[in-house]
mmCIF file with all atom_site columns, C-alpha atoms in Angstrom:
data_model
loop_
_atom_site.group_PDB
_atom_site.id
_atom_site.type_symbol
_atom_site.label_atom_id
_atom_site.label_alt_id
_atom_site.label_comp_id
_atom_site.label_asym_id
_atom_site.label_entity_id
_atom_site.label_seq_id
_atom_site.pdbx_PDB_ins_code
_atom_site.Cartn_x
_atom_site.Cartn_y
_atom_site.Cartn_z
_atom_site.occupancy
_atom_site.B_iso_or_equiv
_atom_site.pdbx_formal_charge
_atom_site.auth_seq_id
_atom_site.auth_comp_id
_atom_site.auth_asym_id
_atom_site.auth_atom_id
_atom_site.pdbx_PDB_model_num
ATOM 1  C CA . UNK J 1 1  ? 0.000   0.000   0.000  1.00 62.00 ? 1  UNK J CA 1
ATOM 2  C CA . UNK J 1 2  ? 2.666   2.561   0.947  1.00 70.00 ? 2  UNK J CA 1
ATOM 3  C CA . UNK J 1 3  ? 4.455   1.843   -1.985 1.00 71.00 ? 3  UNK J CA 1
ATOM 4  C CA . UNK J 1 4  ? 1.768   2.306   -4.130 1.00 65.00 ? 4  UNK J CA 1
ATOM 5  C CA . UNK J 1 5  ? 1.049   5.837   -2.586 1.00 64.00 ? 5  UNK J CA 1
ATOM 6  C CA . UNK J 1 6  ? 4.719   6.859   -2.785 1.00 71.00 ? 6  UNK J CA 1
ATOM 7  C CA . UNK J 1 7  ? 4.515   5.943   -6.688 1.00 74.00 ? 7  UNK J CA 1
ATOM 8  C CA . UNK J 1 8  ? 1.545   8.163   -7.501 1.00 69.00 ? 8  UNK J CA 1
ATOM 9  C CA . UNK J 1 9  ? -1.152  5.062   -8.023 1.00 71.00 ? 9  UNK J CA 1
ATOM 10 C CA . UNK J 1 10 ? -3.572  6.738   -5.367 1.00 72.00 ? 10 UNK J CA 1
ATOM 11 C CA . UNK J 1 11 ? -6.712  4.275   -7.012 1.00 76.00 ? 11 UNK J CA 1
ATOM 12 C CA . UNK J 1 12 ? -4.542  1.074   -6.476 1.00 74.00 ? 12 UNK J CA 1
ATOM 13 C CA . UNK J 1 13 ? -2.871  2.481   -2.604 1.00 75.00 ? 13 UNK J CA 1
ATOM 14 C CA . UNK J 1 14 ? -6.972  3.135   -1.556 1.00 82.00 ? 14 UNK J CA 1
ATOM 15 C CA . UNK J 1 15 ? -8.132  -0.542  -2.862 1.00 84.00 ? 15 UNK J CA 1
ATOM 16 C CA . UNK J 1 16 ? -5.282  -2.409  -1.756 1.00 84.00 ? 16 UNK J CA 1
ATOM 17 C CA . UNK J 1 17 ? -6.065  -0.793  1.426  1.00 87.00 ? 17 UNK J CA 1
ATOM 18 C CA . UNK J 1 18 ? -9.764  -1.494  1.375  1.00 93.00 ? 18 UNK J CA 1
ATOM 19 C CA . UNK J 1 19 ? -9.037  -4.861  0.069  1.00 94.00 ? 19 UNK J CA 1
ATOM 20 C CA . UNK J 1 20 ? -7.092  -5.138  3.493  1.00 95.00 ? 20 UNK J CA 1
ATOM 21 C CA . UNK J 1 21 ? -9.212  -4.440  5.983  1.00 97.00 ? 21 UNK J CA 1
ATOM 22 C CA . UNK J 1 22 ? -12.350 -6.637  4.598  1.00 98.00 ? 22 UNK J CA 1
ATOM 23 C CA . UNK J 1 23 ? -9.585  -9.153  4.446  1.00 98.00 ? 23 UNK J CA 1
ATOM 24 C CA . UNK J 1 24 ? -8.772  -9.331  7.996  1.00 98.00 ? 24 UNK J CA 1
ATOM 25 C CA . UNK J 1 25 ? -12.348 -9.331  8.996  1.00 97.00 ? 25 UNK J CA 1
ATOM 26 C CA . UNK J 1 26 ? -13.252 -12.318 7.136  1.00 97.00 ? 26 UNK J CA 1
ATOM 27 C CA . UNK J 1 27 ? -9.949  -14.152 8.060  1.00 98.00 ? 27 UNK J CA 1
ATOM 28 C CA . UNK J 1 28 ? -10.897 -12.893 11.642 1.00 97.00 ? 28 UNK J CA 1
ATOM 29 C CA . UNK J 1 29 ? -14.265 -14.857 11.514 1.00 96.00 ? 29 UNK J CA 1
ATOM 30 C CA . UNK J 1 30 ? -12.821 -17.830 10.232 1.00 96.00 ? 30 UNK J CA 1
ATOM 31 C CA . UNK J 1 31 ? -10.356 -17.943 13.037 1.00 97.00 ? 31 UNK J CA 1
ATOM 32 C CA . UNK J 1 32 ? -12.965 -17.907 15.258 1.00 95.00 ? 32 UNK J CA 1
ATOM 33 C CA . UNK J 1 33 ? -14.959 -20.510 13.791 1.00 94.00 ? 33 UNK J CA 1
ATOM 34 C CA . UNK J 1 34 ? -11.837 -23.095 13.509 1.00 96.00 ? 34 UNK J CA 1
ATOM 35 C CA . UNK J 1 35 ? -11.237 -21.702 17.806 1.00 95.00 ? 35 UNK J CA 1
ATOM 36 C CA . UNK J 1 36 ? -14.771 -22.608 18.690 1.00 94.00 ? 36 UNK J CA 1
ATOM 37 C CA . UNK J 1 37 ? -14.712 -25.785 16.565 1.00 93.00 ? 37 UNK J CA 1
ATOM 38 C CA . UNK J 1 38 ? -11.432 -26.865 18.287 1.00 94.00 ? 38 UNK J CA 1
ATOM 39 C CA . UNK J 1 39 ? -13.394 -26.899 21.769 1.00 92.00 ? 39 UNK J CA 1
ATOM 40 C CA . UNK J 1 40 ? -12.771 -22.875 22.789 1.00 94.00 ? 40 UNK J CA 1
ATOM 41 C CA . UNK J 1 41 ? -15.406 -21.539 24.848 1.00 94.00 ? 41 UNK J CA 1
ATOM 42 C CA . UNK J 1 42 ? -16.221 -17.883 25.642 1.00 93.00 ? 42 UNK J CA 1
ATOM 43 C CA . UNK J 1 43 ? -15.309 -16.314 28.874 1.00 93.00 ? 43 UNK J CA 1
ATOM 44 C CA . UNK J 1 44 ? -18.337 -15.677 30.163 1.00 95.00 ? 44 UNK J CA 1
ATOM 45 C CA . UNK J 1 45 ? -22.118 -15.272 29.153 1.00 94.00 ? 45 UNK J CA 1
ATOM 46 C CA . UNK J 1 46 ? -22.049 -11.462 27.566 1.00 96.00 ? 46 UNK J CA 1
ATOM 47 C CA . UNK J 1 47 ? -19.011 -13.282 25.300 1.00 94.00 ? 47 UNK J CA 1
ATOM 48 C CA . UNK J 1 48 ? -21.296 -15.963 24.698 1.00 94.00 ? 48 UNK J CA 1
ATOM 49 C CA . UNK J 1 49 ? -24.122 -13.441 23.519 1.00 95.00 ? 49 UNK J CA 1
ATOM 50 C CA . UNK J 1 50 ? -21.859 -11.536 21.722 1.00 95.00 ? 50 UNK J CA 1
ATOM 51 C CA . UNK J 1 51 ? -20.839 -14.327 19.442 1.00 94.00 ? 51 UNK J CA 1
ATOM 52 C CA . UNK J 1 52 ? -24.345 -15.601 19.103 1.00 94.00 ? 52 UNK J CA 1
ATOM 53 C CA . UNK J 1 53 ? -25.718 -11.941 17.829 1.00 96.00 ? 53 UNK J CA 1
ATOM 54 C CA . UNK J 1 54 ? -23.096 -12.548 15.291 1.00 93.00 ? 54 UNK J CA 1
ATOM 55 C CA . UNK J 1 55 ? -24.302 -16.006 14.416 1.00 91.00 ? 55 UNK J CA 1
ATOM 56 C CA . UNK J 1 56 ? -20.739 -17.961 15.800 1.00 92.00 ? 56 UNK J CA 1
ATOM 57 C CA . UNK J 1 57 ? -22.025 -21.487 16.685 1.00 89.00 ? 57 UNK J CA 1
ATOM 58 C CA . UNK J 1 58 ? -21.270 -22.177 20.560 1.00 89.00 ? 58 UNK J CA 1
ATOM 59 C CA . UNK J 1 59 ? -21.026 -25.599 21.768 1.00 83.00 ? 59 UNK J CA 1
ATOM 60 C CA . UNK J 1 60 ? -22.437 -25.434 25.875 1.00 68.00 ? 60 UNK J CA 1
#
């Protein structure tokens, strides 16, 4: 990204940088879903809410 800004392609700096961050939210999700599938549990219960309001299966 920085290289693309210091070379004048501002289009391709601001999608590689969008590209980025939706990246890291999807990987993010599928990190949890491989932690909860491996037997992780949340803390407590508002953890356990939280992840079911974003529709994470929770085993217990």
């Amino acid at each position: 990204m920085l290289i693309d800004l210091l070379t004048g392609a501002w289009s391709y700096g601001i999608l590689s940088g969008v590209t980025n961050i939706v990246f890291a939210f999807v990987y993010n999700k599928l990190y949890v879903n491989d932690l909860l599938t491996a037997g992780y549990q949340p803390a407590d219960s508002a953890s356990k809410d939280a992840l079911l309001a974003k529709e994470f299966t929770v085993q217990g």
